[in-house]
Every structure is written in C-alpha cells, then in structure tokens.
Amino acid sequence: MTTVLITGTNRGLGLALTRRYAVEGAEVIACCRDPAKAHALKELAASSRGRVRIMQLDVADEASIASLKLALGDQPIDILINNAGMSDPSARSADRIEAETWMTTLRVNALGPMLVAHALRDNLRRGSHKKLAAISSNRGSTSRAGGGNYAYQASKAALNNGMRALSRDWASDGILVGILHPGWVRTDMGGGEVAFVSAEESARGLIRRIAELMPTTSGAFQDYRGVAIRW
Ligand SMILES: NC(=O)c1ccc[n+]([C@@H]2O[C@H](COP(=O)([O-])OP(=O)(O)OC[C@H]3O[C@@H](n4cnc5c(N)ncnc54)[C@H](OP(=O)(O)O)[C@@H]3O)[C@@H](O)[C@H]2O)c1
C-alpha cells in the first residue's frame, strides 16, 4: 500500500488530497496544526477504515516537526506533499511592509517545507516511490508575477528555488521532486465560489502529476493539468 504524508489537511486542498488518496487505496498520514479542531478530517478518518491517520504538525514550529519525526521513526513514506500554506492580506500591498507578516509567510510557505523535507528525507529514501511534492503557486513565477501579494509571491518563489535545488541534490537518493500549482481553487485561500477549480478536481490533477513524476521531469514547475509554468 502506498503511504502518503500530507501537511495542512484539515481543510481546503489538503483535505481534498487526503480524501482522494484514501479513495484510491493509499494510507494517508494526514498532518494538521490542531487535530482536536479538525472536525471534517476526523470524520474522514473515522470512515476511512484505517486509511487516514491524523498527526499533529505545525510546519512553522521546529519542535513540532521533530515530534512528528520521532513518532514516525523509520516508517517508509512513499510520497510527501508539502501542502500547508498561508497568504495574509496585510502583506499584499507595497504601501505598508509588515516585517512580522513577511517573516511568518516565508516561514510557513518556504522554510517549513524545507524543514519537513529535511526531517523526513530518510523516510522518503526508505519508501518505494520516493516522491516529494510542493504545492506552490503560479504567483511564485517571477516572469509571470503581477503586482501585489508581495510576501506570498516571494515565499512561493523561494519555495520553488529550494525544491528545484533538492531535485538536483537528492537525485542520487532517487528522490523525485514535483513543484505544482494547484490552479485557482475554491478554498478559503482561493476565495470561495469565484475561483475556477474545485478542490476535488485540483486534487485529482495533482495526484496524476505526482504519479507521472520521473527523473526527466523532477524539478519542473507545472500546474495541476501538467502545463509548464515559466520560472
Ligand atoms: N486556493 C488557491 O487558489 C491556491 C492557489 C495557488 C496555490 N495554493 C496553495 O495550495 C496550498 C493549499 O491551500 P488552500 O487553498 O487549501 O488554502 P486554505 O484553505 O487556506 O488551507 C491552508 C491549509 O494550510 C494549513 N496551514 C497554514 N499554516 C500552517 C502551519 N504553520 N502548519 C501547518 N499547517 C498550516 C491550514 O491549517 P489551519 O486551519 O490550522 O490554518 C490549512 O489546513 C497552499 O500551499 C497554497 O499556497 C492555493
């Protein structure tokens, strides 16, 4: 059975990815910041016949990442998906730069995925698929970026850069890296009904892209439909 670890699974895209992988027969280690309040995820886990296991993880907290690693021990992980992310409206304008908000955004969106990947590198090495995916954003594309959303764009560009580098440095371990834009998705972050894609459709596409990952495409930046995105 394929084992998938996903971050930020209590709502939005992370919840949809968890549901879809469980339907497809995978065992999902579903991480979230506050399991006690993760009602939808707990319901999903209860009806999953043991396929979904919930674990606490705050990707901005090194102690939380260390606890997760301790709890997992040497358990092989086939697919690790760094999905958790944030976009704070107060860091979208060039008129006011709030250092604290910038640092939190960079910590959650760029540093967190690097720390989680680093902590679980050996678990991935022990897995049979050896796939590391980052849910990025087309906002992280420097050539495509419009104005606004400064901290978020910078954080996703940094995420892309780090993941691209890992695709090179960890190739000798056989680890393949996917850098994926999920589309404009109907989640809290995507802004609800105005967004183009449902979380379910995006999750299906992302899962397909991750399944198709191979050495020649490792480190590429593409969307959930497989369309390449310029850096
Ligand atoms: N929706 C879109 O249109 C869109 C477009 C491009 C990229 N993305 C990316 O897709 C990913 C998922 O976004 P979404 O649309 O599902 O957003 P969402 O509905 O706002 O969900 C964000 C998830 O990330 C979690 N999270 C935030 N900070 C965390 C932390 N420090 N530690 C652990 N989990 C944390 C949240 O948990 P809490 O409930 O505890 O806050 C929540 O589960 C993000 O990386 C986002 O940047 C989304």
PDB file of N, CA and C and ligand atoms in Angstrom, residues 7-14 31-34 57-61 82-86 108-109 135-138 152 156 180-191 195, ligand 1:
ATOM      1  N   THR A   7       0.755  17.686   4.481  1.00  0.00           N
ATOM      2  CA  THR A   7       0.655  18.727   5.513  1.00  0.00           C
ATOM      3  C   THR A   7      -0.569  19.611   5.243  1.00  0.00           C
ATOM      4  N   GLY A   8      -1.120  20.184   6.312  1.00  0.00           N
ATOM      5  CA  GLY A   8      -2.249  21.116   6.168  1.00  0.00           C
ATOM      6  C   GLY A   8      -3.503  20.448   5.638  1.00  0.00           C
ATOM      7  N   THR A   9      -3.944  19.360   6.322  1.00  0.00           N
ATOM      8  CA  THR A   9      -5.034  18.544   5.759  1.00  0.00           C
ATOM      9  C   THR A   9      -6.403  18.778   6.404  1.00  0.00           C
ATOM     10  N   ASN A  10      -6.509  19.732   7.311  1.00  0.00           N
ATOM     11  CA  ASN A  10      -7.795  19.915   8.000  1.00  0.00           C
ATOM     12  C   ASN A  10      -8.840  20.632   7.154  1.00  0.00           C
ATOM     13  N   ARG A  11      -8.405  21.291   6.057  1.00  0.00           N
ATOM     14  CA  ARG A  11      -9.378  21.976   5.192  1.00  0.00           C
ATOM     15  C   ARG A  11      -8.754  22.166   3.806  1.00  0.00           C
ATOM     16  N   GLY A  12      -9.588  22.694   2.892  1.00  0.00           N
ATOM     17  CA  GLY A  12      -9.083  23.080   1.578  1.00  0.00           C
ATOM     18  C   GLY A  12      -8.494  21.932   0.773  1.00  0.00           C
ATOM     19  N   LEU A  13      -7.447  22.263   0.062  1.00  0.00           N
ATOM     20  CA  LEU A  13      -6.814  21.310  -0.840  1.00  0.00           C
ATOM     21  C   LEU A  13      -6.224  20.101  -0.108  1.00  0.00           C
ATOM     22  N   GLY A  14      -5.670  20.340   1.076  1.00  0.00           N
ATOM     23  CA  GLY A  14      -5.069  19.233   1.843  1.00  0.00           C
ATOM     24  C   GLY A  14      -6.110  18.189   2.208  1.00  0.00           C
ATOM     25  N   CYS A  31      -1.513  15.370   8.265  1.00  0.00           N
ATOM     26  CA  CYS A  31      -0.984  16.254   9.312  1.00  0.00           C
ATOM     27  C   CYS A  31      -1.767  17.569   9.360  1.00  0.00           C
ATOM     28  N   CYS A  32      -1.965  18.054  10.563  1.00  0.00           N
ATOM     29  CA  CYS A  32      -2.600  19.370  10.713  1.00  0.00           C
ATOM     30  C   CYS A  32      -2.145  19.987  12.035  1.00  0.00           C
ATOM     31  N   ARG A  33      -2.357  21.304  12.130  1.00  0.00           N
ATOM     32  CA  ARG A  33      -1.873  22.035  13.309  1.00  0.00           C
ATOM     33  C   ARG A  33      -2.603  21.657  14.578  1.00  0.00           C
ATOM     34  N   ASP A  34      -3.940  21.504  14.470  1.00  0.00           N
ATOM     35  CA  ASP A  34      -4.753  21.299  15.667  1.00  0.00           C
ATOM     36  C   ASP A  34      -5.756  20.161  15.454  1.00  0.00           C
ATOM     37  N   LEU A  57       1.024  18.556  13.269  1.00  0.00           N
ATOM     38  CA  LEU A  57       2.209  19.185  12.681  1.00  0.00           C
ATOM     39  C   LEU A  57       1.947  20.646  12.383  1.00  0.00           C
ATOM     40  N   ASP A  58       2.756  21.503  13.011  1.00  0.00           N
ATOM     41  CA  ASP A  58       2.808  22.918  12.652  1.00  0.00           C
ATOM     42  C   ASP A  58       4.116  23.097  11.893  1.00  0.00           C
ATOM     43  N   VAL A  59       4.039  23.387  10.596  1.00  0.00           N
ATOM     44  CA  VAL A  59       5.256  23.431   9.781  1.00  0.00           C
ATOM     45  C   VAL A  59       6.154  24.623  10.126  1.00  0.00           C
ATOM     46  N   ALA A  60       5.603  25.568  10.913  1.00  0.00           N
ATOM     47  CA  ALA A  60       6.401  26.731  11.309  1.00  0.00           C
ATOM     48  C   ALA A  60       7.130  26.496  12.628  1.00  0.00           C
ATOM     49  N   ASP A  61       6.964  25.300  13.191  1.00  0.00           N
ATOM     50  CA  ASP A  61       7.485  25.029  14.529  1.00  0.00           C
ATOM     51  C   ASP A  61       8.459  23.833  14.473  1.00  0.00           C
ATOM     52  N   ASN A  82       4.095  18.665   0.644  1.00  0.00           N
ATOM     53  CA  ASN A  82       4.108  19.905   1.413  1.00  0.00           C
ATOM     54  C   ASN A  82       3.012  20.802   0.848  1.00  0.00           C
ATOM     55  N   ASN A  83       1.852  20.734   1.496  1.00  0.00           N
ATOM     56  CA  ASN A  83       0.683  21.479   1.013  1.00  0.00           C
ATOM     57  C   ASN A  83       0.372  22.706   1.866  1.00  0.00           C
ATOM     58  N   ALA A  84       0.626  22.633   3.179  1.00  0.00           N
ATOM     59  CA  ALA A  84       0.248  23.724   4.093  1.00  0.00           C
ATOM     60  C   ALA A  84       0.789  25.060   3.577  1.00  0.00           C
ATOM     61  N   GLY A  85      -0.048  26.079   3.656  1.00  0.00           N
ATOM     62  CA  GLY A  85       0.400  27.385   3.197  1.00  0.00           C
ATOM     63  C   GLY A  85      -0.511  28.473   3.729  1.00  0.00           C
ATOM     64  N   MET A  86      -0.065  29.713   3.615  1.00  0.00           N
ATOM     65  CA  MET A  86      -0.857  30.841   4.088  1.00  0.00           C
ATOM     66  C   MET A  86      -0.637  32.060   3.202  1.00  0.00           C
ATOM     67  N   VAL A 108       6.237  29.801   6.943  1.00  0.00           N
ATOM     68  CA  VAL A 108       5.245  28.745   6.664  1.00  0.00           C
ATOM     69  C   VAL A 108       5.403  28.214   5.235  1.00  0.00           C
ATOM     70  N   ASN A 109       5.524  29.115   4.253  1.00  0.00           N
ATOM     71  CA  ASN A 109       5.444  28.695   2.848  1.00  0.00           C
ATOM     72  C   ASN A 109       6.771  28.232   2.252  1.00  0.00           C
ATOM     73  N   ILE A 135       3.212  22.030  -2.995  1.00  0.00           N
ATOM     74  CA  ILE A 135       2.101  22.770  -3.589  1.00  0.00           C
ATOM     75  C   ILE A 135       2.521  24.233  -3.579  1.00  0.00           C
ATOM     76  N   SER A 136       2.894  24.677  -4.767  1.00  0.00           N
ATOM     77  CA  SER A 136       3.389  26.039  -4.933  1.00  0.00           C
ATOM     78  C   SER A 136       2.258  26.914  -5.463  1.00  0.00           C
ATOM     79  N   SER A 137       2.600  27.876  -6.269  1.00  0.00           N
ATOM     80  CA  SER A 137       1.605  28.755  -6.864  1.00  0.00           C
ATOM     81  C   SER A 137       2.212  29.420  -8.090  1.00  0.00           C
ATOM     82  N   ASN A 138       1.370  29.717  -9.096  1.00  0.00           N
ATOM     83  CA  ASN A 138       1.897  30.460 -10.252  1.00  0.00           C
ATOM     84  C   ASN A 138       2.333  31.868  -9.808  1.00  0.00           C
ATOM     85  N   TYR A 152       3.560  36.654  -0.178  1.00  0.00           N
ATOM     86  CA  TYR A 152       3.164  35.335  -0.696  1.00  0.00           C
ATOM     87  C   TYR A 152       3.986  34.988  -1.937  1.00  0.00           C
ATOM     88  N   LYS A 156       6.623  31.834  -2.316  1.00  0.00           N
ATOM     89  CA  LYS A 156       6.465  30.728  -3.260  1.00  0.00           C
ATOM     90  C   LYS A 156       7.666  30.669  -4.224  1.00  0.00           C
ATOM     91  N   LEU A 180       4.260  22.128  -7.913  1.00  0.00           N
ATOM     92  CA  LEU A 180       2.958  22.105  -8.577  1.00  0.00           C
ATOM     93  C   LEU A 180       2.051  23.271  -8.177  1.00  0.00           C
ATOM     94  N   HIS A 181       1.522  23.945  -9.181  1.00  0.00           N
ATOM     95  CA  HIS A 181       0.494  24.975  -8.964  1.00  0.00           C
ATOM     96  C   HIS A 181      -0.871  24.279  -9.044  1.00  0.00           C
ATOM     97  N   PRO A 182      -1.717  24.444  -8.006  1.00  0.00           N
ATOM     98  CA  PRO A 182      -2.986  23.696  -7.999  1.00  0.00           C
ATOM     99  C   PRO A 182      -4.106  24.316  -8.819  1.00  0.00           C
ATOM    100  N   GLY A 183      -3.861  25.447  -9.470  1.00  0.00           N
ATOM    101  CA  GLY A 183      -4.953  26.189 -10.114  1.00  0.00           C
ATOM    102  C   GLY A 183      -5.529  27.183  -9.117  1.00  0.00           C
ATOM    103  N   TRP A 184      -6.526  27.920  -9.582  1.00  0.00           N
ATOM    104  CA  TRP A 184      -7.222  28.854  -8.674  1.00  0.00           C
ATOM    105  C   TRP A 184      -8.377  28.052  -8.087  1.00  0.00           C
ATOM    106  N   VAL A 185      -8.219  27.665  -6.821  1.00  0.00           N
ATOM    107  CA  VAL A 185      -9.062  26.628  -6.235  1.00  0.00           C
ATOM    108  C   VAL A 185     -10.059  27.218  -5.237  1.00  0.00           C
ATOM    109  N   ARG A 186     -11.269  26.659  -5.251  1.00  0.00           N
ATOM    110  CA  ARG A 186     -12.331  27.127  -4.336  1.00  0.00           C
ATOM    111  C   ARG A 186     -12.085  26.622  -2.910  1.00  0.00           C
ATOM    112  N   THR A 187     -11.218  27.362  -2.205  1.00  0.00           N
ATOM    113  CA  THR A 187     -10.907  27.070  -0.796  1.00  0.00           C
ATOM    114  C   THR A 187     -10.957  28.403  -0.053  1.00  0.00           C
ATOM    115  N   ASP A 188     -10.685  28.380   1.241  1.00  0.00           N
ATOM    116  CA  ASP A 188     -10.629  29.642   1.994  1.00  0.00           C
ATOM    117  C   ASP A 188      -9.602  30.576   1.351  1.00  0.00           C
ATOM    118  N   MET A 189      -8.435  30.035   1.004  1.00  0.00           N
ATOM    119  CA  MET A 189      -7.401  30.884   0.411  1.00  0.00           C
ATOM    120  C   MET A 189      -7.789  31.345  -0.986  1.00  0.00           C
ATOM    121  N   GLY A 190      -8.379  30.459  -1.768  1.00  0.00           N
ATOM    122  CA  GLY A 190      -8.745  30.780  -3.151  1.00  0.00           C
ATOM    123  C   GLY A 190      -9.892  31.769  -3.240  1.00  0.00           C
ATOM    124  N   GLY A 191     -10.610  31.975  -2.133  1.00  0.00           N
ATOM    125  CA  GLY A 191     -11.659  32.988  -2.130  1.00  0.00           C
ATOM    126  C   GLY A 191     -13.034  32.441  -2.439  1.00  0.00           C
ATOM    127  N   ALA A 195     -13.428  31.253  -7.517  1.00  0.00           N
ATOM    128  CA  ALA A 195     -12.278  30.528  -8.089  1.00  0.00           C
ATOM    129  C   ALA A 195     -12.747  29.515  -9.133  1.00  0.00           C
TER     130      ALA A 195
HETATM  131  N1  LIG B   1      -6.566  28.074  -3.310  1.00  0.00           N
HETATM  132  C1  LIG B   1      -5.852  28.526  -4.321  1.00  0.00           C
HETATM  133  O1  LIG B   1      -6.395  29.113  -5.268  1.00  0.00           O
HETATM  134  C2  LIG B   1      -4.352  28.295  -4.364  1.00  0.00           C
HETATM  135  C3  LIG B   1      -3.648  28.783  -5.475  1.00  0.00           C
HETATM  136  C4  LIG B   1      -2.281  28.568  -5.547  1.00  0.00           C
HETATM  137  C5  LIG B   1      -1.647  27.880  -4.543  1.00  0.00           C
HETATM  138  N2  LIG B   1      -2.332  27.421  -3.462  1.00  0.00           N
HETATM  139  C6  LIG B   1      -1.594  26.693  -2.426  1.00  0.00           C
HETATM  140  O2  LIG B   1      -2.264  25.489  -2.115  1.00  0.00           O
HETATM  141  C7  LIG B   1      -1.972  25.113  -0.762  1.00  0.00           C
HETATM  142  C8  LIG B   1      -3.263  24.803  -0.028  1.00  0.00           C
HETATM  143  O3  LIG B   1      -4.032  26.000   0.001  1.00  0.00           O
HETATM  144  P1  LIG B   1      -5.621  26.026   0.214  1.00  0.00           P
HETATM  145  O4  LIG B   1      -6.181  26.748  -0.929  1.00  0.00           O
HETATM  146  O5  LIG B   1      -6.105  24.691   0.587  1.00  0.00           O
HETATM  147  O6  LIG B   1      -5.660  27.026   1.476  1.00  0.00           O
HETATM  148  P2  LIG B   1      -6.527  27.014   2.813  1.00  0.00           P
HETATM  149  O7  LIG B   1      -7.888  26.500   2.549  1.00  0.00           O
HETATM  150  O8  LIG B   1      -6.340  28.356   3.400  1.00  0.00           O
HETATM  151  O9  LIG B   1      -5.775  25.904   3.714  1.00  0.00           O
HETATM  152  C9  LIG B   1      -4.471  26.136   4.163  1.00  0.00           C
HETATM  153  C10 LIG B   1      -4.032  24.928   4.971  1.00  0.00           C
HETATM  154  O10 LIG B   1      -2.684  25.149   5.403  1.00  0.00           O
HETATM  155  C11 LIG B   1      -2.662  24.972   6.819  1.00  0.00           C
HETATM  156  N3  LIG B   1      -1.602  25.734   7.480  1.00  0.00           N
HETATM  157  C12 LIG B   1      -1.393  27.073   7.480  1.00  0.00           C
HETATM  158  N4  LIG B   1      -0.329  27.366   8.253  1.00  0.00           N
HETATM  159  C13 LIG B   1       0.126  26.178   8.761  1.00  0.00           C
HETATM  160  C14 LIG B   1       1.183  25.806   9.604  1.00  0.00           C
HETATM  161  N5  LIG B   1       2.001  26.718  10.163  1.00  0.00           N
HETATM  162  N6  LIG B   1       1.376  24.492   9.883  1.00  0.00           N
HETATM  163  C15 LIG B   1       0.563  23.558   9.362  1.00  0.00           C
HETATM  164  N7  LIG B   1      -0.482  23.837   8.559  1.00  0.00           N
HETATM  165  C16 LIG B   1      -0.687  25.144   8.256  1.00  0.00           C
HETATM  166  C17 LIG B   1      -4.033  25.414   7.300  1.00  0.00           C
HETATM  167  O11 LIG B   1      -4.263  24.947   8.618  1.00  0.00           O
HETATM  168  P3  LIG B   1      -5.069  25.841   9.715  1.00  0.00           P
HETATM  169  O12 LIG B   1      -6.524  25.562   9.504  1.00  0.00           O
HETATM  170  O13 LIG B   1      -4.541  25.328  11.017  1.00  0.00           O
HETATM  171  O14 LIG B   1      -4.730  27.277   9.450  1.00  0.00           O
HETATM  172  C18 LIG B   1      -4.892  24.742   6.239  1.00  0.00           C
HETATM  173  O15 LIG B   1      -5.038  23.382   6.507  1.00  0.00           O
HETATM  174  C19 LIG B   1      -1.178  26.284  -0.163  1.00  0.00           C
HETATM  175  O16 LIG B   1       0.198  25.989  -0.152  1.00  0.00           O
HETATM  176  C20 LIG B   1      -1.487  27.425  -1.115  1.00  0.00           C
HETATM  177  O17 LIG B   1      -0.470  28.404  -1.128  1.00  0.00           O
HETATM  178  C21 LIG B   1      -3.690  27.612  -3.346  1.00  0.00           C
END
